[in-house]
PDB file of C-alpha atoms in Angstrom:
ATOM      1  CA  MET E   8     112.884 135.920 111.608  1.00  0.00           C
ATOM      2  CA  LYS E   9     110.033 137.149 114.196  1.00  0.00           C
ATOM      3  CA  ARG E  10     106.277 136.872 114.521  1.00  0.00           C
ATOM      4  CA  SER E  11     106.324 140.823 113.902  1.00  0.00           C
ATOM      5  CA  ASP E  12     107.841 140.125 110.530  1.00  0.00           C
ATOM      6  CA  PHE E  13     104.472 138.283 109.446  1.00  0.00           C
ATOM      7  CA  ASN E  14     100.774 139.557 109.227  1.00  0.00           C
ATOM      8  CA  SER E  15      99.619 135.936 108.910  1.00  0.00           C
ATOM      9  CA  ALA E  16      99.889 133.977 111.844  1.00  0.00           C
ATOM     10  CA  GLU E  17      99.283 130.758 109.876  1.00  0.00           C
ATOM     11  CA  ALA E  18     102.617 132.288 107.676  1.00  0.00           C
ATOM     12  CA  TYR E  19     104.497 132.587 110.947  1.00  0.00           C
ATOM     13  CA  ARG E  20     103.453 128.935 111.678  1.00  0.00           C
ATOM     14  CA  ILE E  21     104.593 127.406 108.327  1.00  0.00           C
ATOM     15  CA  TYR E  22     107.872 129.362 109.010  1.00  0.00           C
ATOM     16  CA  ALA E  23     108.346 128.162 112.715  1.00  0.00           C
ATOM     17  CA  ASN E  24     107.637 124.725 111.751  1.00  0.00           C
ATOM     18  CA  TYR E  25     110.257 124.624 109.165  1.00  0.00           C
ATOM     19  CA  ILE E  26     112.938 126.118 111.165  1.00  0.00           C
ATOM     20  CA  GLU E  27     112.190 123.521 113.826  1.00  0.00           C
ATOM     21  CA  GLN E  28     112.463 121.103 111.184  1.00  0.00           C
ATOM     22  CA  VAL E  29     115.884 122.571 110.559  1.00  0.00           C
ATOM     23  CA  ASN E  30     117.024 122.898 114.075  1.00  0.00           C
ATOM     24  CA  ASP E  31     115.828 118.538 114.572  1.00  0.00           C
ATOM     25  CA  THR E  32     117.991 117.966 111.396  1.00  0.00           C
ATOM     26  CA  ILE E  33     121.174 119.449 112.749  1.00  0.00           C
ATOM     27  CA  SER E  34     120.820 119.318 116.467  1.00  0.00           C
ATOM     28  CA  MET E  35     123.375 116.771 116.969  1.00  0.00           C
ATOM     29  CA  LEU E  36     126.057 119.252 115.543  1.00  0.00           C
ATOM     30  CA  PRO E  37     127.982 121.288 117.850  1.00  0.00           C
ATOM     31  CA  LYS E  38     126.180 124.677 119.046  1.00  0.00           C
ATOM     32  CA  ASP E  39     128.534 126.839 116.500  1.00  0.00           C
ATOM     33  CA  ASP E  40     127.336 124.824 113.523  1.00  0.00           C
ATOM     34  CA  VAL E  41     123.710 124.695 114.461  1.00  0.00           C
ATOM     35  CA  PHE E  42     123.770 128.568 114.940  1.00  0.00           C
ATOM     36  CA  ASP E  43     125.883 129.503 111.726  1.00  0.00           C
ATOM     37  CA  ILE E  44     123.077 127.081 109.519  1.00  0.00           C
ATOM     38  CA  THR E  45     120.177 127.809 111.122  1.00  0.00           C
ATOM     39  CA  ASN E  46     121.071 131.930 110.690  1.00  0.00           C
ATOM     40  CA  GLU E  47     122.031 131.249 106.854  1.00  0.00           C
ATOM     41  CA  ILE E  48     118.741 129.495 106.036  1.00  0.00           C
ATOM     42  CA  ASP E  49     116.719 131.804 108.075  1.00  0.00           C
ATOM     43  CA  SER E  50     118.545 134.751 106.308  1.00  0.00           C
ATOM     44  CA  HIS E  51     117.424 133.040 102.918  1.00  0.00           C
ATOM     45  CA  ILE E  52     114.191 132.587 104.092  1.00  0.00           C
ATOM     46  CA  TYR E  53     113.841 136.344 104.925  1.00  0.00           C
ATOM     47  CA  GLU E  54     115.502 137.468 101.989  1.00  0.00           C
ATOM     48  CA  SER E  55     113.159 135.491  99.745  1.00  0.00           C
ATOM     49  CA  PHE E  56     110.085 136.490 101.775  1.00  0.00           C
ATOM     50  CA  ILE E  57     110.779 140.083 101.324  1.00  0.00           C
ATOM     51  CA  CYS E  58     111.775 139.877  97.838  1.00  0.00           C
ATOM     52  CA  ASN E  59     108.919 138.102  96.557  1.00  0.00           C
ATOM     53  CA  LYS E  60     106.208 140.614  97.206  1.00  0.00           C
ATOM     54  CA  ALA E  61     104.670 139.945  93.819  1.00  0.00           C
ATOM     55  CA  ILE E  62     102.778 137.083  95.652  1.00  0.00           C
ATOM     56  CA  ALA E  63     100.478 138.750  98.000  1.00  0.00           C
ATOM     57  CA  SER E  64      99.366 136.297 100.520  1.00  0.00           C
ATOM     58  CA  GLU E  65     101.788 135.629 102.934  1.00  0.00           C
ATOM     59  CA  LYS E  66     100.979 132.332 103.511  1.00  0.00           C
ATOM     60  CA  GLU E  67     101.606 131.505  99.676  1.00  0.00           C
ATOM     61  CA  ARG E  68     104.746 133.212  99.761  1.00  0.00           C
ATOM     62  CA  ILE E  69     106.356 131.537 102.854  1.00  0.00           C
ATOM     63  CA  THR E  70     105.064 128.268 101.353  1.00  0.00           C
ATOM     64  CA  THR E  71     107.010 129.173  98.203  1.00  0.00           C
ATOM     65  CA  VAL E  72     110.065 130.041  99.678  1.00  0.00           C
ATOM     66  CA  ILE E  73     110.006 126.725 101.850  1.00  0.00           C
ATOM     67  CA  ARG E  74     109.282 124.637  98.997  1.00  0.00           C
ATOM     68  CA  ASN E  75     112.533 126.149  97.097  1.00  0.00           C
ATOM     69  CA  LEU E  76     114.649 125.493  99.889  1.00  0.00           C
ATOM     70  CA  GLY E  77     113.678 121.813  99.922  1.00  0.00           C
ATOM     71  CA  GLU E  78     113.513 119.363 102.611  1.00  0.00           C
ATOM     72  CA  PRO E  79     116.094 120.024 105.378  1.00  0.00           C
ATOM     73  CA  GLN E  80     116.981 116.341 105.473  1.00  0.00           C
ATOM     74  CA  SER E  81     117.942 116.651 101.867  1.00  0.00           C
ATOM     75  CA  TYR E  82     120.256 119.626 101.278  1.00  0.00           C
ATOM     76  CA  LEU E  83     121.653 119.249 104.434  1.00  0.00           C
ATOM     77  CA  LYS E  84     122.901 115.916 104.228  1.00  0.00           C
ATOM     78  CA  PRO E  85     126.463 116.579 102.921  1.00  0.00           C
ATOM     79  CA  VAL E  86     126.774 119.445 105.160  1.00  0.00           C
ATOM     80  CA  ILE E  87     125.835 117.481 108.288  1.00  0.00           C
ATOM     81  CA  ALA E  88     128.008 114.305 107.191  1.00  0.00           C
ATOM     82  CA  GLU E  89     131.044 116.433 106.859  1.00  0.00           C
ATOM     83  CA  ARG E  90     130.788 118.490 110.063  1.00  0.00           C
ATOM     84  CA  GLN E  91     129.799 115.030 112.054  1.00  0.00           C
ATOM     85  CA  LEU E  92     132.703 113.237 110.735  1.00  0.00           C
ATOM     86  CA  LYS E  93     135.190 116.154 111.853  1.00  0.00           C
ATOM     87  CA  GLN E  94     133.440 116.019 114.966  1.00  0.00           C
ATOM     88  CA  ALA E  95     133.851 112.162 115.523  1.00  0.00           C
ATOM     89  CA  ILE E  96     137.357 112.209 114.440  1.00  0.00           C
ATOM     90  CA  ASN E  97     138.333 114.573 116.948  1.00  0.00           C
ATOM     91  CA  LYS E  98     136.506 112.176 119.552  1.00  0.00           C
ATOM     92  CA  TYR E  99     138.011 108.987 118.044  1.00  0.00           C
ATOM     93  CA  ASN E 100     134.469 107.783 118.120  1.00  0.00           C
ATOM     94  CA  ILE E 101     134.277 104.950 115.574  1.00  0.00           C
ATOM     95  CA  TRP E 102     130.413 104.993 115.289  1.00  0.00           C
ATOM     96  CA  GLY E 103     130.422 108.484 114.154  1.00  0.00           C
ATOM     97  CA  ILE E 104     133.079 107.924 111.763  1.00  0.00           C
ATOM     98  CA  LEU E 105     131.319 105.511 110.222  1.00  0.00           C
ATOM     99  CA  LYS E 106     127.913 107.494 110.282  1.00  0.00           C
ATOM    100  CA  GLY E 107     129.894 110.291 108.568  1.00  0.00           C
ATOM    101  CA  PHE E 108     131.610 108.296 106.294  1.00  0.00           C
ATOM    102  CA  TRP E 109     128.028 106.650 105.503  1.00  0.00           C
ATOM    103  CA  GLY E 110     126.483 110.145 104.854  1.00  0.00           C
ATOM    104  CA  ILE E 111     129.592 111.329 102.657  1.00  0.00           C
ATOM    105  CA  LEU E 112     129.083 108.248 100.631  1.00  0.00           C
ATOM    106  CA  LEU E 113     125.620 108.741 100.278  1.00  0.00           C
ATOM    107  CA  THR E 114     126.072 112.343  98.641  1.00  0.00           C
ATOM    108  CA  GLY E 115     129.215 111.029  96.727  1.00  0.00           C
ATOM    109  CA  GLY E 116     131.719 113.062  98.624  1.00  0.00           C
ATOM    110  CA  GLN E 117     135.373 112.992  99.519  1.00  0.00           C
ATOM    111  CA  TYR E 118     137.280 110.338 101.676  1.00  0.00           C
ATOM    112  CA  ILE E 119     136.341 107.104  99.633  1.00  0.00           C
ATOM    113  CA  THR E 120     139.807 105.525 100.378  1.00  0.00           C
ATOM    114  CA  ALA E 121     139.710 106.203 104.037  1.00  0.00           C
ATOM    115  CA  VAL E 122     136.124 104.333 103.918  1.00  0.00           C
ATOM    116  CA  ILE E 123     137.791 101.505 102.107  1.00  0.00           C
ATOM    117  CA  MET E 124     140.556 101.337 104.552  1.00  0.00           C
ATOM    118  CA  TYR E 125     138.327 101.524 107.494  1.00  0.00           C
ATOM    119  CA  LEU E 126     136.254  98.498 105.870  1.00  0.00           C
ATOM    120  CA  PHE E 127     139.529  96.523 106.170  1.00  0.00           C
ATOM    121  CA  LEU E 128     139.076  96.341 109.711  1.00  0.00           C
ATOM    122  CA  LEU E 129     135.710  94.284 109.356  1.00  0.00           C
ATOM    123  CA  SER E 130     138.118  91.800 108.226  1.00  0.00           C
ATOM    124  CA  GLY E 131     139.848  91.787 111.603  1.00  0.00           C
ATOM    125  CA  GLY E 132     136.673  90.881 113.057  1.00  0.00           C
ATOM    126  CA  PHE E 133     135.775  88.341 110.645  1.00  0.00           C
ATOM    127  CA  LEU E 134     139.085  86.385 111.337  1.00  0.00           C
ATOM    128  CA  VAL E 135     138.043  86.131 115.119  1.00  0.00           C
ATOM    129  CA  ILE E 136     134.952  84.830 114.284  1.00  0.00           C
ATOM    130  CA  ALA E 137     135.951  82.257 111.745  1.00  0.00           C
ATOM    131  CA  LYS E 138     138.824  81.382 113.727  1.00  0.00           C
ATOM    132  CA  ILE E 139     135.983  80.471 116.686  1.00  0.00           C
ATOM    133  CA  PHE E 140     133.859  78.455 114.216  1.00  0.00           C
ATOM    134  CA  TYR E 141     136.531  77.103 111.457  1.00  0.00           C
ATOM    135  CA  PRO E 142     139.727  76.638 113.848  1.00  0.00           C
ATOM    136  CA  HIS E 143     141.508  74.517 111.227  1.00  0.00           C
ATOM    137  CA  LYS E 144     140.587  76.808 107.658  1.00  0.00           C
ATOM    138  CA  THR E 145     141.562  80.007 109.830  1.00  0.00           C
ATOM    139  CA  GLY E 146     145.050  81.419 110.665  1.00  0.00           C
ATOM    140  CA  LEU E 147     148.360  82.019 109.053  1.00  0.00           C
ATOM    141  CA  PHE E 148     149.594  79.206 107.027  1.00  0.00           C
ATOM    142  CA  ILE E 149     153.110  78.371 105.604  1.00  0.00           C
ATOM    143  CA  GLU E 150     154.165  75.351 103.368  1.00  0.00           C
ATOM    144  CA  HIS E 151     157.619  73.920 103.422  1.00  0.00           C
ATOM    145  CA  GLY E 152     158.410  77.619 104.796  1.00  0.00           C
ATOM    146  CA  ASP E 153     156.766  79.586 102.081  1.00  0.00           C
ATOM    147  CA  PHE E 154     153.799  81.595 103.036  1.00  0.00           C
ATOM    148  CA  VAL E 155     150.383  80.236 101.718  1.00  0.00           C
ATOM    149  CA  GLY E 156     147.770  82.673 103.286  1.00  0.00           C
ATOM    150  CA  LEU E 157     146.481  84.724 106.350  1.00  0.00           C
ATOM    151  CA  GLY E 158     142.876  84.205 106.745  1.00  0.00           C
ATOM    152  CA  PHE E 159     140.002  81.703 105.911  1.00  0.00           C
ATOM    153  CA  LEU E 160     141.300  79.283 103.519  1.00  0.00           C
ATOM    154  CA  SER E 161     138.641  77.108 102.020  1.00  0.00           C
ATOM    155  CA  GLN E 162     141.105  74.574 100.538  1.00  0.00           C
ATOM    156  CA  ILE E 163     144.548  73.776 102.529  1.00  0.00           C
ATOM    157  CA  ASN E 164     147.141  71.185 101.375  1.00  0.00           C
ATOM    158  CA  ALA E 165     147.532  68.392 103.913  1.00  0.00           C
ATOM    159  CA  GLU E 166     151.390  70.030 104.134  1.00  0.00           C
ATOM    160  CA  ALA E 167     150.195  73.275 105.416  1.00  0.00           C
ATOM    161  CA  VAL E 168     150.954  74.217 108.960  1.00  0.00           C
ATOM    162  CA  GLU E 169     149.080  76.787 110.874  1.00  0.00           C
ATOM    163  CA  LEU E 170     151.470  79.041 112.917  1.00  0.00           C
ATOM    164  CA  LEU E 171     149.145  80.960 115.097  1.00  0.00           C
ATOM    165  CA  GLY E 172     146.931  78.942 116.507  1.00  0.00           C
ATOM    166  CA  TYR E 173     144.594  80.514 118.838  1.00  0.00           C
ATOM    167  CA  TRP E 174     147.039  83.348 119.331  1.00  0.00           C
ATOM    168  CA  LEU E 175     145.543  84.648 115.888  1.00  0.00           C
ATOM    169  CA  ILE E 176     142.100  86.217 118.052  1.00  0.00           C
ATOM    170  CA  PRO E 177     144.052  88.311 120.153  1.00  0.00           C
ATOM    171  CA  VAL E 178     146.596  89.034 117.185  1.00  0.00           C
ATOM    172  CA  SER E 179     143.558  89.978 115.340  1.00  0.00           C
ATOM    173  CA  ILE E 180     142.050  92.349 118.259  1.00  0.00           C
ATOM    174  CA  VAL E 181     145.300  94.346 118.630  1.00  0.00           C
ATOM    175  CA  SER E 182     146.125  94.660 115.077  1.00  0.00           C
ATOM    176  CA  CYS E 183     142.577  96.238 114.360  1.00  0.00           C
ATOM    177  CA  VAL E 184     142.799  98.429 117.257  1.00  0.00           C
ATOM    178  CA  ILE E 185     146.253  99.588 116.310  1.00  0.00           C
ATOM    179  CA  PHE E 186     145.269  99.733 112.783  1.00  0.00           C
ATOM    180  CA  TYR E 187     141.845 101.777 114.074  1.00  0.00           C
ATOM    181  CA  LEU E 188     144.236 104.528 116.194  1.00  0.00           C
ATOM    182  CA  LEU E 189     146.411 105.090 113.227  1.00  0.00           C
ATOM    183  CA  MET E 190     143.993 105.459 110.749  1.00  0.00           C
ATOM    184  CA  THR E 191     141.911 107.803 113.111  1.00  0.00           C
ATOM    185  CA  PHE E 192     144.984 109.601 113.914  1.00  0.00           C
ATOM    186  CA  ILE E 193     146.220 110.458 110.216  1.00  0.00           C
ATOM    187  CA  LEU E 194     142.275 111.336 109.504  1.00  0.00           C
ATOM    188  CA  LYS E 195     142.651 113.723 112.365  1.00  0.00           C
ATOM    189  CA  ARG E 196     145.736 115.170 110.942  1.00  0.00           C
ATOM    190  CA  ILE E 197     144.583 115.709 107.368  1.00  0.00           C
ATOM    191  CA  VAL E 198     141.312 117.139 108.588  1.00  0.00           C
ATOM    192  CA  ARG E 199     143.431 119.837 111.063  1.00  0.00           C
ATOM    193  CA  ILE E 200     145.742 120.559 107.755  1.00  0.00           C
ATOM    194  CA  LYS E 201     142.432 121.361 105.788  1.00  0.00           C
ATOM    195  CA  THR E 202     141.160 123.428 108.435  1.00  0.00           C
ATOM    196  CA  LYS E 203     144.581 125.474 109.064  1.00  0.00           C
ATOM    197  CA  LEU E 204     144.770 126.008 105.169  1.00  0.00           C
ATOM    198  CA  ASN E 205     141.118 127.063 105.126  1.00  0.00           C
ATOM    199  CA  LEU E 206     141.952 129.526 108.316  1.00  0.00           C
ATOM    200  CA  LYS E 207     145.028 130.683 106.634  1.00  0.00           C
ATOM    201  CA  ASN E 208     142.979 131.742 103.427  1.00  0.00           C
ATOM    202  CA  ARG E 209     140.265 133.565 105.750  1.00  0.00           C
ATOM    203  CA  HIS E 210     142.827 135.646 107.195  1.00  0.00           C
ATOM    204  CA  ARG E 211     144.960 136.733 104.219  1.00  0.00           C
TER     205      ARG E 211
ATOM    206  CA  MET I  22     111.670 111.086  72.479  1.00  0.00           C
ATOM    207  CA  TYR I  23     114.914 112.502  73.204  1.00  0.00           C
ATOM    208  CA  GLU I  24     113.664 115.622  75.153  1.00  0.00           C
ATOM    209  CA  LYS I  25     113.785 113.357  78.400  1.00  0.00           C
ATOM    210  CA  PHE I  26     117.757 112.798  77.596  1.00  0.00           C
ATOM    211  CA  ILE I  27     118.005 116.739  76.813  1.00  0.00           C
ATOM    212  CA  ASP I  28     116.311 117.789  79.890  1.00  0.00           C
ATOM    213  CA  ASN I  29     118.274 115.589  81.840  1.00  0.00           C
ATOM    214  CA  TRP I  30     121.823 116.375  80.509  1.00  0.00           C
ATOM    215  CA  THR I  31     120.872 120.249  80.594  1.00  0.00           C
ATOM    216  CA  VAL I  32     120.048 120.031  84.317  1.00  0.00           C
ATOM    217  CA  GLN I  33     123.396 117.906  84.774  1.00  0.00           C
ATOM    218  CA  LEU I  34     125.336 120.556  83.038  1.00  0.00           C
ATOM    219  CA  LYS I  35     123.883 123.554  84.832  1.00  0.00           C
ATOM    220  CA  LYS I  36     124.495 121.751  88.200  1.00  0.00           C
ATOM    221  CA  THR I  37     128.269 121.172  87.096  1.00  0.00           C
ATOM    222  CA  ILE I  38     128.842 124.404  86.225  1.00  0.00           C
ATOM    223  CA  LEU I  39     127.327 126.298  88.985  1.00  0.00           C
ATOM    224  CA  PRO I  40     130.083 126.209  91.115  1.00  0.00           C
ATOM    225  CA  LEU I  41     132.381 127.946  88.265  1.00  0.00           C
ATOM    226  CA  LEU I  42     129.496 130.453  88.117  1.00  0.00           C
ATOM    227  CA  ILE I  43     129.362 131.474  91.638  1.00  0.00           C
ATOM    228  CA  LEU I  44     132.967 131.575  92.040  1.00  0.00           C
ATOM    229  CA  ASN I  45     133.349 134.075  88.798  1.00  0.00           C
ATOM    230  CA  MET I  46     130.231 136.252  90.306  1.00  0.00           C
ATOM    231  CA  LEU I  47     132.238 136.486  93.683  1.00  0.00           C
ATOM    232  CA  LYS I  48     135.366 137.601  91.908  1.00  0.00           C
ATOM    233  CA  HIS I  49     134.578 141.344  91.974  1.00  0.00           C
ATOM    234  CA  ASP I  50     131.630 141.321  94.362  1.00  0.00           C
ATOM    235  CA  THR I  51     130.872 140.277  97.763  1.00  0.00           C
ATOM    236  CA  LEU I  52     127.318 138.574  97.460  1.00  0.00           C
ATOM    237  CA  TYR I  53     124.971 136.942  99.951  1.00  0.00           C
ATOM    238  CA  GLY I  54     122.900 133.544  99.013  1.00  0.00           C
ATOM    239  CA  TYR I  55     119.917 135.309  98.313  1.00  0.00           C
ATOM    240  CA  LEU I  56     121.315 137.848  96.049  1.00  0.00           C
ATOM    241  CA  LEU I  57     123.350 135.101  94.205  1.00  0.00           C
ATOM    242  CA  ILE I  58     120.732 133.222  92.917  1.00  0.00           C
ATOM    243  CA  VAL I  59     119.016 136.585  91.638  1.00  0.00           C
ATOM    244  CA  ARG I  60     122.403 137.352  89.868  1.00  0.00           C
ATOM    245  CA  ILE I  61     122.629 133.959  88.422  1.00  0.00           C
ATOM    246  CA  LYS I  62     118.775 134.372  87.169  1.00  0.00           C
ATOM    247  CA  GLU I  63     119.651 137.600  85.603  1.00  0.00           C
ATOM    248  CA  CYS I  64     122.673 136.657  83.952  1.00  0.00           C
ATOM    249  CA  THR I  65     122.197 133.029  82.678  1.00  0.00           C
ATOM    250  CA  GLY I  66     118.277 132.459  83.104  1.00  0.00           C
ATOM    251  CA  PHE I  67     119.293 129.507  85.287  1.00  0.00           C
ATOM    252  CA  GLU I  68     116.271 128.837  87.636  1.00  0.00           C
ATOM    253  CA  ILE I  69     118.271 127.496  90.882  1.00  0.00           C
ATOM    254  CA  THR I  70     117.011 127.307  93.942  1.00  0.00           C
ATOM    255  CA  GLU I  71     118.147 128.134  97.677  1.00  0.00           C
ATOM    256  CA  GLY I  72     118.259 124.300  98.442  1.00  0.00           C
ATOM    257  CA  THR I  73     120.606 123.705  95.274  1.00  0.00           C
ATOM    258  CA  ILE I  74     123.361 126.722  96.277  1.00  0.00           C
ATOM    259  CA  TYR I  75     123.450 126.098  99.939  1.00  0.00           C
ATOM    260  CA  PRO I  76     125.432 122.819  99.633  1.00  0.00           C
ATOM    261  CA  ILE I  77     127.666 124.438  96.878  1.00  0.00           C
ATOM    262  CA  LEU I  78     128.602 127.276  98.983  1.00  0.00           C
ATOM    263  CA  ASN I  79     129.502 125.403 102.066  1.00  0.00           C
ATOM    264  CA  ARG I  80     131.538 122.939 100.165  1.00  0.00           C
ATOM    265  CA  LEU I  81     133.583 125.700  98.476  1.00  0.00           C
ATOM    266  CA  LYS I  82     133.927 127.237 101.996  1.00  0.00           C
ATOM    267  CA  GLU I  83     134.837 123.915 103.299  1.00  0.00           C
ATOM    268  CA  ASP I  84     137.999 123.716 100.474  1.00  0.00           C
ATOM    269  CA  GLY I  85     138.807 126.776 101.371  1.00  0.00           C
ATOM    270  CA  TRP I  86     137.883 128.934  98.075  1.00  0.00           C
ATOM    271  CA  LEU I  87     135.341 131.265 100.005  1.00  0.00           C
ATOM    272  CA  ASP I  88     135.269 133.103 103.032  1.00  0.00           C
ATOM    273  CA  PHE I  89     132.382 134.710 104.529  1.00  0.00           C
ATOM    274  CA  LYS I  90     131.357 137.303 107.436  1.00  0.00           C
ATOM    275  CA  TRP I  91     128.028 137.922 108.970  1.00  0.00           C
ATOM    276  CA  VAL I  92     127.253 141.480 108.120  1.00  0.00           C
ATOM    277  CA  GLU I  93     124.441 142.800 110.543  1.00  0.00           C
ATOM    278  CA  GLN I  94     121.014 144.577 109.053  1.00  0.00           C
ATOM    279  CA  LYS I  95     118.817 146.871 109.866  1.00  0.00           C
ATOM    280  CA  THR I  96     116.224 144.312 109.720  1.00  0.00           C
ATOM    281  CA  GLY I  97     117.537 142.390 112.396  1.00  0.00           C
ATOM    282  CA  ILE I  98     118.423 139.469 110.204  1.00  0.00           C
ATOM    283  CA  PRO I  99     122.049 139.245 109.443  1.00  0.00           C
ATOM    284  CA  ARG I 100     123.096 138.487 105.951  1.00  0.00           C
ATOM    285  CA  LYS I 101     126.109 136.098 105.307  1.00  0.00           C
ATOM    286  CA  TYR I 102     128.378 137.720 102.582  1.00  0.00           C
ATOM    287  CA  TYR I 103     130.634 135.260 100.613  1.00  0.00           C
ATOM    288  CA  THR I 104     134.017 136.496  99.194  1.00  0.00           C
ATOM    289  CA  LEU I 105     136.648 134.498  97.106  1.00  0.00           C
ATOM    290  CA  THR I 106     139.837 134.011  98.944  1.00  0.00           C
ATOM    291  CA  ALA I 107     143.524 134.514  97.548  1.00  0.00           C
ATOM    292  CA  ASP I 108     143.501 130.805  96.883  1.00  0.00           C
ATOM    293  CA  GLY I 109     139.901 130.522  95.311  1.00  0.00           C
ATOM    294  CA  GLU I 110     141.249 133.331  92.984  1.00  0.00           C
ATOM    295  CA  ASN I 111     144.031 131.351  91.851  1.00  0.00           C
ATOM    296  CA  MET I 112     142.212 128.351  91.557  1.00  0.00           C
ATOM    297  CA  LEU I 113     139.710 130.278  89.401  1.00  0.00           C
ATOM    298  CA  LYS I 114     142.303 131.474  86.950  1.00  0.00           C
ATOM    299  CA  GLU I 115     143.126 127.968  86.107  1.00  0.00           C
ATOM    300  CA  LEU I 116     139.525 126.758  86.591  1.00  0.00           C
ATOM    301  CA  ASN I 117     138.698 129.593  83.579  1.00  0.00           C
ATOM    302  CA  ALA I 118     141.422 128.294  81.460  1.00  0.00           C
ATOM    303  CA  ASN I 119     140.277 124.670  81.616  1.00  0.00           C
ATOM    304  CA  TRP I 120     136.749 125.929  80.661  1.00  0.00           C
ATOM    305  CA  HIS I 121     137.899 127.924  77.780  1.00  0.00           C
ATOM    306  CA  THR I 122     139.893 124.827  76.563  1.00  0.00           C
ATOM    307  CA  ILE I 123     137.226 122.530  77.018  1.00  0.00           C
ATOM    308  CA  ILE I 124     134.640 124.739  75.376  1.00  0.00           C
ATOM    309  CA  ASN I 125     137.144 125.506  72.621  1.00  0.00           C
ATOM    310  CA  ASP I 126     137.726 121.537  71.865  1.00  0.00           C
ATOM    311  CA  ILE I 127     133.892 121.057  72.022  1.00  0.00           C
ATOM    312  CA  ASN I 128     133.146 124.038  69.470  1.00  0.00           C
ATOM    313  CA  ASN I 129     135.857 122.804  67.042  1.00  0.00           C
ATOM    314  CA  GLN I 130     134.253 119.124  67.363  1.00  0.00           C
ATOM    315  CA  ILE I 131     130.751 120.650  67.004  1.00  0.00           C
ATOM    316  CA  LYS I 132     131.822 122.737  63.390  1.00  0.00           C
ATOM    317  CA  ILE I 133     133.014 118.986  62.081  1.00  0.00           C
TER     318      ILE I 133
END
């Protein structure tokens, strides 16, 4: 909306502050997404503002419209989380992926299985640290040729043998990296297939 | 005593059926967000806000059930018109059938 759509300077200020709040909330998203979201919210505000002429005061009217919309941080949370996740997957950005997952988890969205699989990555990190501080209790253990366990074991039989030694550290790190790349690649494919399906629908 | 439970239950129920309502409204019409809110209020009396409808529309769009196009207006503020996609139409047929089954089953129980 423009300044000329308002007679009251105060009403315009309230509107402009709100749009600024929306822009701040979505500033981390790509330009196209920012444009799309801001335009849609602006359109909502305009239609509501114009159609609610029963409220004579522009200040009251714009306040009501904005109150109905709510805090941008709150209703835009699921939208941001999903778009951020897509962006991070495309760039193999682990921090972005975790942030996106966190946002989606908070809003009860999809990808719960993927979040759990990513959490397995943390177990690799845990093994590295455990091997440094508890070298005799951490590793790949076998007993009389049978597998006993891989990881940190609080109780180990005297006859159990640890196979990897300090090789566990590079093995864990390499496994984590391979697992991370594989997971992100799969996620990327899933998102791409989903986007293709959406585009196909749009062009039908 | 039980008013709070009923209020919460009603709010949750309305939230749950809102996507079904939106998809059905877009079955025959191309509508923009604000008009959808007005139509929903007119037809059902549901008082929903823009902040509630926006994430739902976005979700339905991301899932491929809705499509949109920006239409320029004389006012200078374009409107984002939503339509049902072909997949959305097929999905809605099944969704409506499920809804009828659920309602019938519940009504049969309520009669008892």
